[in-house]
Coordinates of C-alpha atoms and ligand atoms in Angstrom, one line a residue:
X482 CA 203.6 82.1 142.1
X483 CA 200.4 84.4 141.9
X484 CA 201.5 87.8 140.4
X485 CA 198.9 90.5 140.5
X486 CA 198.2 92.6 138.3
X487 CA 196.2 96.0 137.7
X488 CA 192.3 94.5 136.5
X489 CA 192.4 94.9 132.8
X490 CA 190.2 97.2 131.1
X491 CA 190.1 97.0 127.0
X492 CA 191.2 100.8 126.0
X493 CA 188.3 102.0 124.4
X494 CA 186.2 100.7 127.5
X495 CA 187.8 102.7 129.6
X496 CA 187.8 105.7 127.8
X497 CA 183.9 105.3 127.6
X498 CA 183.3 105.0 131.5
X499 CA 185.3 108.5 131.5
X500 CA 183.5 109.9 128.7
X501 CA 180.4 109.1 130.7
X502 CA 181.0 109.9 134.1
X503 CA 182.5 113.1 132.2
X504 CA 179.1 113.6 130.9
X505 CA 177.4 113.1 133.5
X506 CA 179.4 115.4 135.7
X507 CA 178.9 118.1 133.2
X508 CA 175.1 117.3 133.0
X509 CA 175.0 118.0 136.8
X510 CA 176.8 121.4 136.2
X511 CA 174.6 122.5 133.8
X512 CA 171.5 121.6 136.0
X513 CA 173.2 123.4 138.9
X514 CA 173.9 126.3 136.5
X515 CA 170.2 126.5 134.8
X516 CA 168.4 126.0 138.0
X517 CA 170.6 128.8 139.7
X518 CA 169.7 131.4 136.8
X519 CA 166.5 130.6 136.7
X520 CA 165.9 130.4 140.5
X521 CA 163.3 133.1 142.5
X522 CA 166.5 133.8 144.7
X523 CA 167.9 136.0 141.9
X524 CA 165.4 138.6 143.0
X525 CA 166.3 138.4 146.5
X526 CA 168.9 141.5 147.2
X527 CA 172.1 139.9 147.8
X528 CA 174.9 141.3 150.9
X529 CA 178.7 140.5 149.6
X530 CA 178.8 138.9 146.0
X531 CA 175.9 137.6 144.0
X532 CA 177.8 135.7 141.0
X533 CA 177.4 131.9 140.8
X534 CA 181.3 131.9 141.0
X535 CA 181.8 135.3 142.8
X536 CA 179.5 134.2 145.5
X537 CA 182.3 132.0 146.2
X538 CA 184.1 135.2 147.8
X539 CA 181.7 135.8 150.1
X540 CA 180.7 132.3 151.2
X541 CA 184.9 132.1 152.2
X542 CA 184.0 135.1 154.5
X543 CA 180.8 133.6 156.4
X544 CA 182.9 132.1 158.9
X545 CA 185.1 135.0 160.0
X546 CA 182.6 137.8 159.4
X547 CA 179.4 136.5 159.3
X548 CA 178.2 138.3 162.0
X549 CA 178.9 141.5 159.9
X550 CA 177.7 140.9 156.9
X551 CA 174.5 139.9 158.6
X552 CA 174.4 144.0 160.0
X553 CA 175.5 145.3 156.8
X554 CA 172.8 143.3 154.5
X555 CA 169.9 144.5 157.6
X556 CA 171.2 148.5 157.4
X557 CA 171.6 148.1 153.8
X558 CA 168.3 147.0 153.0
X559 CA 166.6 148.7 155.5
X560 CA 165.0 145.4 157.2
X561 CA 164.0 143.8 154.2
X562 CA 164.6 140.1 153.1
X563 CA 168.2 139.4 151.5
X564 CA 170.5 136.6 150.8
X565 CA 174.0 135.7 151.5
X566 CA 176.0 133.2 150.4
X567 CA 177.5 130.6 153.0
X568 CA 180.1 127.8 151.6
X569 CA 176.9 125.2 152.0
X570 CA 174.2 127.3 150.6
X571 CA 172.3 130.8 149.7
X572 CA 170.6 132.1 153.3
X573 CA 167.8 134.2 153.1
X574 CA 167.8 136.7 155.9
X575 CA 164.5 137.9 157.4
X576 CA 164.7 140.7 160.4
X577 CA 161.5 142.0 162.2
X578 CA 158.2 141.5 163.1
X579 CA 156.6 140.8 160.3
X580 CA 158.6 138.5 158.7
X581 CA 159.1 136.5 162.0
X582 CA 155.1 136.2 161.9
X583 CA 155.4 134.7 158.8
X584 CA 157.2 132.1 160.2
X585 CA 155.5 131.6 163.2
X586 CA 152.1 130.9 160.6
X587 CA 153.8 128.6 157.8
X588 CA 152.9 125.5 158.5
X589 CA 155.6 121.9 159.1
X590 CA 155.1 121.1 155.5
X591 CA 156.1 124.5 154.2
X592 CA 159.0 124.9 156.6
X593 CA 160.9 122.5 158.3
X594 CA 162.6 122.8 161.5
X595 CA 164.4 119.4 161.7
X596 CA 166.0 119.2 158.6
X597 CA 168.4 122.7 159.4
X598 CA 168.9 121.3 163.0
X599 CA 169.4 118.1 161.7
X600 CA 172.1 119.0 159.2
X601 CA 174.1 121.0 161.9
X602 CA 174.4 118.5 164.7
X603 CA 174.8 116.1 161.8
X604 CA 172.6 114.2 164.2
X605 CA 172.4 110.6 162.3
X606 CA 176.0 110.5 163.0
X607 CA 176.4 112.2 166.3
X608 CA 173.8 111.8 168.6
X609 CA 172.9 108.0 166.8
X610 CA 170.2 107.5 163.7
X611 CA 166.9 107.5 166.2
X612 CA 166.8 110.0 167.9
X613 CA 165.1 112.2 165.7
X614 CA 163.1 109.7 164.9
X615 CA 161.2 110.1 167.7
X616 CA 162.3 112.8 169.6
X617 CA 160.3 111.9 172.9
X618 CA 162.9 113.8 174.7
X619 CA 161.1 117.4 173.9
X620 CA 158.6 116.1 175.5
X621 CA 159.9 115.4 178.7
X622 CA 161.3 119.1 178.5
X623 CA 158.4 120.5 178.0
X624 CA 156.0 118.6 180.4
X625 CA 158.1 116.8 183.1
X626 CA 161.3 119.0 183.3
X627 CA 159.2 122.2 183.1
X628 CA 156.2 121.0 185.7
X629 CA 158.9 119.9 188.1
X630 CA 161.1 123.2 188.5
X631 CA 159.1 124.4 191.7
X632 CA 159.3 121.0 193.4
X633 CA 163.0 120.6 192.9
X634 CA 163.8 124.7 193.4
X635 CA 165.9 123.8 196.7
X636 CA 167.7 121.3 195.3
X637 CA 168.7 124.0 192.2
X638 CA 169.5 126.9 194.8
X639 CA 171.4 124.7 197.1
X640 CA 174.0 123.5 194.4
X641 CA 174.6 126.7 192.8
X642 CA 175.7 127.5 196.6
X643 CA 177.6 124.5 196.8
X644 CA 179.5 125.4 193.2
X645 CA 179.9 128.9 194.3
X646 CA 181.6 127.5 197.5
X647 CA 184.0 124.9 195.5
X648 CA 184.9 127.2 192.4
X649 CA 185.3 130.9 194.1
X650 CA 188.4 131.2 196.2
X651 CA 187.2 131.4 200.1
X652 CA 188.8 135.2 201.3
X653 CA 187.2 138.3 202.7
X654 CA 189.7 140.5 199.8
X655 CA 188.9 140.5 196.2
X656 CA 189.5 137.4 194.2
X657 CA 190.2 136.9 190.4
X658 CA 188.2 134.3 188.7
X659 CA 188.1 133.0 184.9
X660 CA 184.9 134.0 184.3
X661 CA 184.0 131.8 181.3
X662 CA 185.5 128.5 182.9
X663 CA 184.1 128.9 186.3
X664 CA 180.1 130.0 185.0
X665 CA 180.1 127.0 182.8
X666 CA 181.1 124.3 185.3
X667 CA 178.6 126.5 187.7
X668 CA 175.8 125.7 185.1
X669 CA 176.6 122.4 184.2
X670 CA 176.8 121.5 188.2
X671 CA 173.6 123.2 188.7
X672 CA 171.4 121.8 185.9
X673 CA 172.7 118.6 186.2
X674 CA 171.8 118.2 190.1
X675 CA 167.9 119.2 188.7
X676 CA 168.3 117.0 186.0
X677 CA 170.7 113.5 187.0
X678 CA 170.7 114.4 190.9
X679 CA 173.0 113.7 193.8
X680 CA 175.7 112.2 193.5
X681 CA 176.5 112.0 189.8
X682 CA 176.1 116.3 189.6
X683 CA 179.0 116.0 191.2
X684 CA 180.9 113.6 189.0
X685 CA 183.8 115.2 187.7
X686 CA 184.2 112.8 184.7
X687 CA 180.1 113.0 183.9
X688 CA 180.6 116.8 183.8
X689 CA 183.3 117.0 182.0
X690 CA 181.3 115.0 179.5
X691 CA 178.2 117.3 179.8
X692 CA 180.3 120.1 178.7
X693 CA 182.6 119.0 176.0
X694 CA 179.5 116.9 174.3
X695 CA 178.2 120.6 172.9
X696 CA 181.8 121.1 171.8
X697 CA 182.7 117.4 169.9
X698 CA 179.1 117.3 168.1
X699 CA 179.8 121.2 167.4
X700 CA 183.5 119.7 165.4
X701 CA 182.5 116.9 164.5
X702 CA 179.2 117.8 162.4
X703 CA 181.1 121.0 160.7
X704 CA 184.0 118.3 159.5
X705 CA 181.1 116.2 158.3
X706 CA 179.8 119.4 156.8
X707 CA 182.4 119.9 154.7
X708 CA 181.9 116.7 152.8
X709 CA 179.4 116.2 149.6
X710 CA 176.5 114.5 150.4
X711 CA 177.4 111.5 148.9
X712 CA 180.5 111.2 150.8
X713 CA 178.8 111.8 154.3
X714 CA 178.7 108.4 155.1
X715 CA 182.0 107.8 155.1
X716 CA 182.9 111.1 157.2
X717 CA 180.3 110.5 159.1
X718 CA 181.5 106.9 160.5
X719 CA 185.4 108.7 160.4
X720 CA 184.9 111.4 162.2
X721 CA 182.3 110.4 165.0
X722 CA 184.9 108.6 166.7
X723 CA 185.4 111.1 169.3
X724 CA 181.5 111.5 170.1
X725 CA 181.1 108.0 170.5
X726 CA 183.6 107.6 172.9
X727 CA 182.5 110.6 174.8
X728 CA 178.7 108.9 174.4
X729 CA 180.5 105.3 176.0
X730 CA 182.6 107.0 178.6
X731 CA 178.8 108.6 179.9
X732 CA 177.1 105.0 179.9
X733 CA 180.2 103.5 181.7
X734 CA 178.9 106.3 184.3
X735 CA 175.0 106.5 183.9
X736 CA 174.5 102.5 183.6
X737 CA 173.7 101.7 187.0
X738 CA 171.7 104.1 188.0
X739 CA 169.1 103.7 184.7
X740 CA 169.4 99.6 184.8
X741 CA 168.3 100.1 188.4
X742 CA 165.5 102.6 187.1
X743 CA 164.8 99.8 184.5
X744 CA 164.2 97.6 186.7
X745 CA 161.8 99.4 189.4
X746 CA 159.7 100.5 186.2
X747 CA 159.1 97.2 185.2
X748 CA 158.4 95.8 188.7
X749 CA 155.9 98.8 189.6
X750 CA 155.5 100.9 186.9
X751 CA 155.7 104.7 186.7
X752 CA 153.1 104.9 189.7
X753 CA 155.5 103.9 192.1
X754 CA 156.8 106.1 194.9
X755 CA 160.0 105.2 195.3
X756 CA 161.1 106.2 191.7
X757 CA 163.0 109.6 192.2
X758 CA 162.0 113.0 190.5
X759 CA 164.8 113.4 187.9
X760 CA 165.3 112.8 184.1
X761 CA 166.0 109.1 184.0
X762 CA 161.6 108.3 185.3
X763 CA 160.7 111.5 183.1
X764 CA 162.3 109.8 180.2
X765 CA 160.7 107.1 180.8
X766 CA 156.9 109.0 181.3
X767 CA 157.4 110.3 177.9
X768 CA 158.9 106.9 176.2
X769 CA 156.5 106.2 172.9
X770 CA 158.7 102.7 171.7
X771 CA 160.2 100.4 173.0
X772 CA 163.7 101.0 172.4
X773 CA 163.6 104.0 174.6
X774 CA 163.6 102.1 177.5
X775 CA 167.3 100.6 177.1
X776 CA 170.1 102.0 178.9
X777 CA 172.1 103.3 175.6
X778 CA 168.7 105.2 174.3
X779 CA 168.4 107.1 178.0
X780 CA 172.2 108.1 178.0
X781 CA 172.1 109.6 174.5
X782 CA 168.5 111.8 175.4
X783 CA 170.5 112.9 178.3
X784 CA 173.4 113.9 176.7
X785 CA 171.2 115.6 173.9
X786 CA 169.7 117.3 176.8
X787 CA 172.8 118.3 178.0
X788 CA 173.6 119.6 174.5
X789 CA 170.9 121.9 174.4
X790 CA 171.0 123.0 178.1
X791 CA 174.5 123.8 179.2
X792 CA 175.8 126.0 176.8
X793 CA 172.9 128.0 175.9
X794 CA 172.4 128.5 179.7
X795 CA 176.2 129.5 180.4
X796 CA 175.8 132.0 178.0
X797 CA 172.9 133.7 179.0
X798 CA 174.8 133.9 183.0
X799 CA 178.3 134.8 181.3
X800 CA 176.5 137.7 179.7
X801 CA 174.6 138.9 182.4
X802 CA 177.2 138.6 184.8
X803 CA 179.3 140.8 182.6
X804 CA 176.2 143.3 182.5
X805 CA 176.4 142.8 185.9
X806 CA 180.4 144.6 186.2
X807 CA 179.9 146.6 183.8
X808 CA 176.6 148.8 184.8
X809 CA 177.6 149.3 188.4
X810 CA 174.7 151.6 189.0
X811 CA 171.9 149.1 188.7
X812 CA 173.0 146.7 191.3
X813 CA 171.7 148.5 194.7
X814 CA 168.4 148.5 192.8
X815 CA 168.6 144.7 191.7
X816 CA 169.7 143.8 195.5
X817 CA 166.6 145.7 197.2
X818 CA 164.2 144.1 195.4
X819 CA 166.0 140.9 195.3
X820 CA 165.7 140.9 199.7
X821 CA 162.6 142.7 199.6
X822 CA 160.7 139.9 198.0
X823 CA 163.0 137.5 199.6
X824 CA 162.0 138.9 203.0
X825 CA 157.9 139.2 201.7
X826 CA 157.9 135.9 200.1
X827 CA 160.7 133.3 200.9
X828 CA 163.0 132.2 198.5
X829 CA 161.1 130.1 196.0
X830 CA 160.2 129.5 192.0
X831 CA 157.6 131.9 192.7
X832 CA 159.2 134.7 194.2
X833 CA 161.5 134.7 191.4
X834 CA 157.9 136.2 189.3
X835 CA 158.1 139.1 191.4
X836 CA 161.5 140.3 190.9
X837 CA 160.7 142.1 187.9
X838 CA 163.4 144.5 187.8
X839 CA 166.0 141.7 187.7
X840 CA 164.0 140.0 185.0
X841 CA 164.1 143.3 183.1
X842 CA 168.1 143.3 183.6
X843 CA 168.2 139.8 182.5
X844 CA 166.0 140.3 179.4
X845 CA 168.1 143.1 178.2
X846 CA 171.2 141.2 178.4
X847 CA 169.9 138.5 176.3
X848 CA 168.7 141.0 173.6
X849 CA 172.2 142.8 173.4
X850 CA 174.1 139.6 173.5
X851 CA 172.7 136.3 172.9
X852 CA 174.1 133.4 171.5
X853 CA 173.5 133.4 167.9
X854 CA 172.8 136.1 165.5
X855 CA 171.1 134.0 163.3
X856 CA 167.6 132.6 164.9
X857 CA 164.7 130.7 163.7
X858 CA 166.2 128.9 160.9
X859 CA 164.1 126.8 159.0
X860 CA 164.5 124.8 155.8
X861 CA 161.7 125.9 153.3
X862 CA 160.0 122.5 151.7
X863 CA 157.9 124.0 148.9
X864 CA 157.8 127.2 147.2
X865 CA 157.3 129.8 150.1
X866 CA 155.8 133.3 149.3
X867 CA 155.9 135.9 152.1
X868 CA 153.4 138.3 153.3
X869 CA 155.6 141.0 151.2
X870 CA 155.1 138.6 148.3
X871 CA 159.1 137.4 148.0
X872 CA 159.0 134.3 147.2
X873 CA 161.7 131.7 148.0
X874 CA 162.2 128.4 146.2
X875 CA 161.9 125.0 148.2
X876 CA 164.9 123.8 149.9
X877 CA 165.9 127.4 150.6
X878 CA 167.3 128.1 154.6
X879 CA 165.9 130.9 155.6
X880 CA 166.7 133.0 159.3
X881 CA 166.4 135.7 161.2
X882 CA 168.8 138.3 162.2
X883 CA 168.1 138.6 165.6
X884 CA 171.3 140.4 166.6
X885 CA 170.6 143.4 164.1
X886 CA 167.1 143.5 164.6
X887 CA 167.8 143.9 168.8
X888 CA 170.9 146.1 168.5
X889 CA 169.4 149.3 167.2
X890 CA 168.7 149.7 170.7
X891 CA 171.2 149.9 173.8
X892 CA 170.4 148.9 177.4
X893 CA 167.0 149.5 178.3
X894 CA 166.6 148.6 181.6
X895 CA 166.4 152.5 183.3
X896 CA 163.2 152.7 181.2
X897 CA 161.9 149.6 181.8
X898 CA 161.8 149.7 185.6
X899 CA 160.3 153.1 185.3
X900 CA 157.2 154.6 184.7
X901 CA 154.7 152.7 181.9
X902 CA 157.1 150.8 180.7
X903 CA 157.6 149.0 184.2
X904 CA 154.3 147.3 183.5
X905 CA 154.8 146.2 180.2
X906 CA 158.1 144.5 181.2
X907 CA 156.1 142.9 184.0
X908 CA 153.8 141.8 181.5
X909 CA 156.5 140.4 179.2
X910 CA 159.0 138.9 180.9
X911 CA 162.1 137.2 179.9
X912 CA 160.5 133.9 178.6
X913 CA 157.5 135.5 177.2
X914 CA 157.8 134.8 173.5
X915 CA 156.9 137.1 171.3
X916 CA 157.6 138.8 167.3
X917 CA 160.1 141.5 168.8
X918 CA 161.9 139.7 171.3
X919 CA 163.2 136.1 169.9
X920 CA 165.9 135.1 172.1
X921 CA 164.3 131.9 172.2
X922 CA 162.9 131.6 169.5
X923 CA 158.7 131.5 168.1
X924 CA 156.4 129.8 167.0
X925 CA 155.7 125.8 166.9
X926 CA 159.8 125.5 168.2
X927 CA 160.1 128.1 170.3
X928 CA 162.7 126.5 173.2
X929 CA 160.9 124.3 175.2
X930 CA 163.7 124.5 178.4
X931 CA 163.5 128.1 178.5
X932 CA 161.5 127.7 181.9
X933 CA 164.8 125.5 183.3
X934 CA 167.2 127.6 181.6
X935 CA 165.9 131.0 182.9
X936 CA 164.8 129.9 186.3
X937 CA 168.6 128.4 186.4
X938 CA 170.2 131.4 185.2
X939 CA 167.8 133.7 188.2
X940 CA 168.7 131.8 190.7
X941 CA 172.4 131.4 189.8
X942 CA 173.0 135.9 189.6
X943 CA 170.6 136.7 192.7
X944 CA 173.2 134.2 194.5
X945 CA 176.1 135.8 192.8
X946 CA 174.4 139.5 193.3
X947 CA 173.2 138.9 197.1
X948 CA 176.7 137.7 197.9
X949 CA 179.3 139.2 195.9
X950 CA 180.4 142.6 194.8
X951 CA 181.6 142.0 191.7
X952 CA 184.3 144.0 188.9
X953 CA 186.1 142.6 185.9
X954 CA 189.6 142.6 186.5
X955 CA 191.0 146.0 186.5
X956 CA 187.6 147.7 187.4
X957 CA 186.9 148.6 184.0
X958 CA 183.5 149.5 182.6
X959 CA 184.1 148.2 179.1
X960 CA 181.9 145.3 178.5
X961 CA 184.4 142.0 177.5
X962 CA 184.1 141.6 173.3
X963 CA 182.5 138.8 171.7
X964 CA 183.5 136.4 169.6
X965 CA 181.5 136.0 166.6
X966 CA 181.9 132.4 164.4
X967 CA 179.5 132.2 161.5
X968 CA 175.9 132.8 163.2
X969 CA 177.3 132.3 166.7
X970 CA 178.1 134.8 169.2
X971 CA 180.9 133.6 171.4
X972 CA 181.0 135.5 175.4
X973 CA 184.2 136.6 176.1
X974 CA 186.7 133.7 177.5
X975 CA 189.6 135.2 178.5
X976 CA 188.3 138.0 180.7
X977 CA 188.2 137.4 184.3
X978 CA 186.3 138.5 187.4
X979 CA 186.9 140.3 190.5
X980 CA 184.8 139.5 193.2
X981 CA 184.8 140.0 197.0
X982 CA 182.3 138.5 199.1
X983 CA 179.6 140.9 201.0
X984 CA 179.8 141.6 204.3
X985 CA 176.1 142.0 205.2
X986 CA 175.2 137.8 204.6
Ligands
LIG20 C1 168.4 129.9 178.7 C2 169.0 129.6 177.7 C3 168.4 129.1 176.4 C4 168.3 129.7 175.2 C5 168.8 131.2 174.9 C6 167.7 128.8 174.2 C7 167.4 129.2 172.9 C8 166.8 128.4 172.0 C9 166.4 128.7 170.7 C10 166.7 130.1 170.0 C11 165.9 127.7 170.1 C12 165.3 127.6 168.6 C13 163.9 128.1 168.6 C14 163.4 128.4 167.2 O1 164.1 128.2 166.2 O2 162.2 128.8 167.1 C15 165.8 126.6 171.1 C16 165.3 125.3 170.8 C17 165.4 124.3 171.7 N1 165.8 124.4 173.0 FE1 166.6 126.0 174.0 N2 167.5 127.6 174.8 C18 167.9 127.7 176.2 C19 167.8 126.7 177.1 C20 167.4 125.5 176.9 C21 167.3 124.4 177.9 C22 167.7 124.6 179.3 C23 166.8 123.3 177.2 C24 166.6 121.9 177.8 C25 166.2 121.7 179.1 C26 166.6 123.6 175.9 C27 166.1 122.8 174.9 C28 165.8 123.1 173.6 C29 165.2 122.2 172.6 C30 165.0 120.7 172.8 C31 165.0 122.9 171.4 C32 164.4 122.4 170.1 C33 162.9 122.5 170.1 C34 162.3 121.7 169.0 O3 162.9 120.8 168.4 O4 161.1 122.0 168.7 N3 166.9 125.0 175.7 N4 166.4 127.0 172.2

């Protein structure tokens, strides 16, 4: 009989792997503790606690009240650079134009973009190690999927009918609708017929993937998160499970169609007529390697597309929409000009240019409630001195507070449909990027899909405008709260709507 025992380790060896582990342990301390006395950051202002352990109090309350602190440390320091402490690291917060110029100049090897975005989506582990590698999919955004909005218009308008039709209760009287629920699945329906097409935009399984993707990396990566580096790893293969079912169950459904695809591109290449408009050929115009033209590769660049695309689209329409019930005395306004250039100009990509009134509306309801109150964040890679002269230490995430910096003014729109102000608002419109207005963004990353997203989001409220007569439930004017989660800013998603179709169309 084999008995097993404990391995033996001689006493005194023993106590010398502890002492050194022990020591080394300590020695990482100390480093931690030296560097962090010594680091530029101590002459940052600091919102909440600044102590290497008090910090600790503060960096318990990012999650909860992150949002707030955020306004406090922007009225406290009067729109100059501070830090808070998060449980992962020291932010430094930037607000305004200047500072957001100073991003918009520093070049890639002074501030990285990839690393923060990388670290969030814990992208290695949920999306799949590649992906970022060559991330050939921002460039389909930005040339195929933007060049191919006019084209494809119909196709957009006539499914957010079709959705309207199949979520919104058919009656001439009022009708209450989950608001959150039903302008999410009205997005994902939408976008997807632009991006995967007939019939799969229709697919209730693929959909339900599209929208719960955002939601599993969103879990998955903070669990990952919470681990040491060291450690991530292990979490990382532990807790992707979920994504990379979610990831199978899409390819079970999106295999056919790309092996088809596959197969026409190698027979005729990308000249061919036959291969349709829609993501799966403009993957394949911008594929740079040869593993991007395999069936798993396409599924995951759609469902990254997907994870960029559905939410931050849903919440731009949620918001508006409840802009829409709660300032009653804009909508005869929004509906003339809405018909008027309807009636001038047909109902096109283009016409949507001219409707700058709605634009306006749309563009303040992104300023005043967006989906992040932290923007532009960006991972500093050497020493980074500001035009102010702060200077912030490499490996530093830095961000801006867009939700202070937009909220010391309310809703603008009376202003900007009159007088001069009409024409500066026809100048800048929603997706004009610029040092004041950073909804989506500036600089070398600005959002690439805000030309989908915006397009999909005009098209979507004119329908809902020209149509319906819309309330939230009890006819109040109070605008449905937030929800505010670390940097993110939640849409309400328990209120519901009232609406009652028009009789005039
Ligand atoms: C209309 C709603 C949208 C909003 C508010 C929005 C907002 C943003 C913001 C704030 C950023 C970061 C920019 C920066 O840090 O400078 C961003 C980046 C990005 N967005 Fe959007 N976005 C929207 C729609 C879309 C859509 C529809 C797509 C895809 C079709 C998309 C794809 C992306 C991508 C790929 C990036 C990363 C760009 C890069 O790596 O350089 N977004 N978006």
């Amino acid at each position: 009989m084999v008995l097993f025992s404990p391995p033996y380790f001689p006493q005194s060896a023993s106590t010398s792997v502890v002492s050194f582990l022990a020591l080394l342990l300590s020695g990482r301390v100390f480093i931690k503790y030296w560097n962090a006395r010594h680091s530029s950051l101590n002459a940052i202002p600091t919102i909440g606690h600044s102590g290497i352990l008090y910090s600790y109090l503060t960096a318990m309350q990012w999650m909860s009240r992150g949002h707030n602190l955020l306004q406090e440390g922007y009225e406290k320091f009067g729109g100059r650079p501070f830090k808070v402490a998060t449980p992962t690291r020291w932010i430094v917060v930037l607000s305004g134009k200047r500072y957001v110029e100073d991003l918009c100049k520093a070049s890639n090897d002074m501030l990285s973009f990839n690393e923060p975005a990388i670290e969030t989506t814990q992208g290695d582990y949920t999306f799949g190690p590649g992906l970022h590698l060559h991330p050939h999919h921002i460039e389909t955004i930005r040339s195929s999927i933007t060049r191919n909005i006019s084209t494809k218009f119909d196709d957009i308008s006539d499914e957010a009918l079709a959705a309207l039709h199949d979520y919104i209760p058919h009656s001439e009287e009022w009708v209450s609708i989950p608001a959150y629920e039903t302008l999410l699945h009205l997005v994902c329906r939408t976008t997807n017929r632009y991006l995967v097409g007939l019939p799969l935009c229709r697919n209730i399984d693929y959909l339900y993937i599209s929208e719960q993707f955002t939601i599993d990396v969103s879990i998955t990566a903070q669990k990952i998160n919470s681990f040491p580096d060291i450690l991530k790893p292990i979490a990382g293969s532990l807790f992707s499970v979920n994504v990379k079912a979610r990831i199978k169950a899409a390819q079970d459904i999106l295999a056919p169609v790309i092996a088809e695809r596959l197969e026409q591109y190698r027979r005729f290449g990308l000249q061919h007529d036959a291969l349709e408009k829609d993501v799966f050929t403009w993957l394949l115009e911008s594929a740079t390697h040869d593993y991007h033209l395999s069936v798993e590769d396409i599924v995951r660049r759609i469902l990254v597309i997907n994870f960029t695309s559905i939410h931050t689209t849903a919440v731009g329409l949620i918001q508006a929409v409840y802009d829409l019930a709660v300032h009653p005395e804009f909508v005869e306004e929004m509906r003339q000009e809405a018909e008027r250039v309807i009636g001038e100009h047909g109902w096109s990509k283009a016409s949507l240019h001219k409707m700058h009134k709605i634009d306006s509306f749309l563009k303040e309801s992104f300023r005043l409630n967006g989906g992040a109150n932290l923007l532009m964040i960006r991972k500093t890679i050497k020493e980074w001195t500001l035009s102010d002269g702060t200077v912030i230490p490499p490996g530093t995430h830095v961000g801006v507070a867009v939700d202070a910096m937009n909220k010391e003014e309310g809703f603008r729109f009376a202003e900007m449909v009159e007088g001069a102000d009409a024409l500066i608002s026809a100048k800048q419109s929603l997706v004009t990027l610029s040092p004041e207005y950073i909804v989506f963004g500036n600089g070398p990353h600005a959002c690439p899909g805000r030309f989908l997203g915006v397009n999909n989001i005009k098209v979507m409220f004119i329908h809902i405008l020209l149509k319906y007569d819309v309330q939230l439930e009890d006819g109040s004017l109070e605008r449905p709260s937030n929800t505010y989660f670390a940097a993110s800013t939640i849409p309400n998603q328990e209120a519901k709507l009232r609406l009652r179709k028009r009789a005039v169309l």
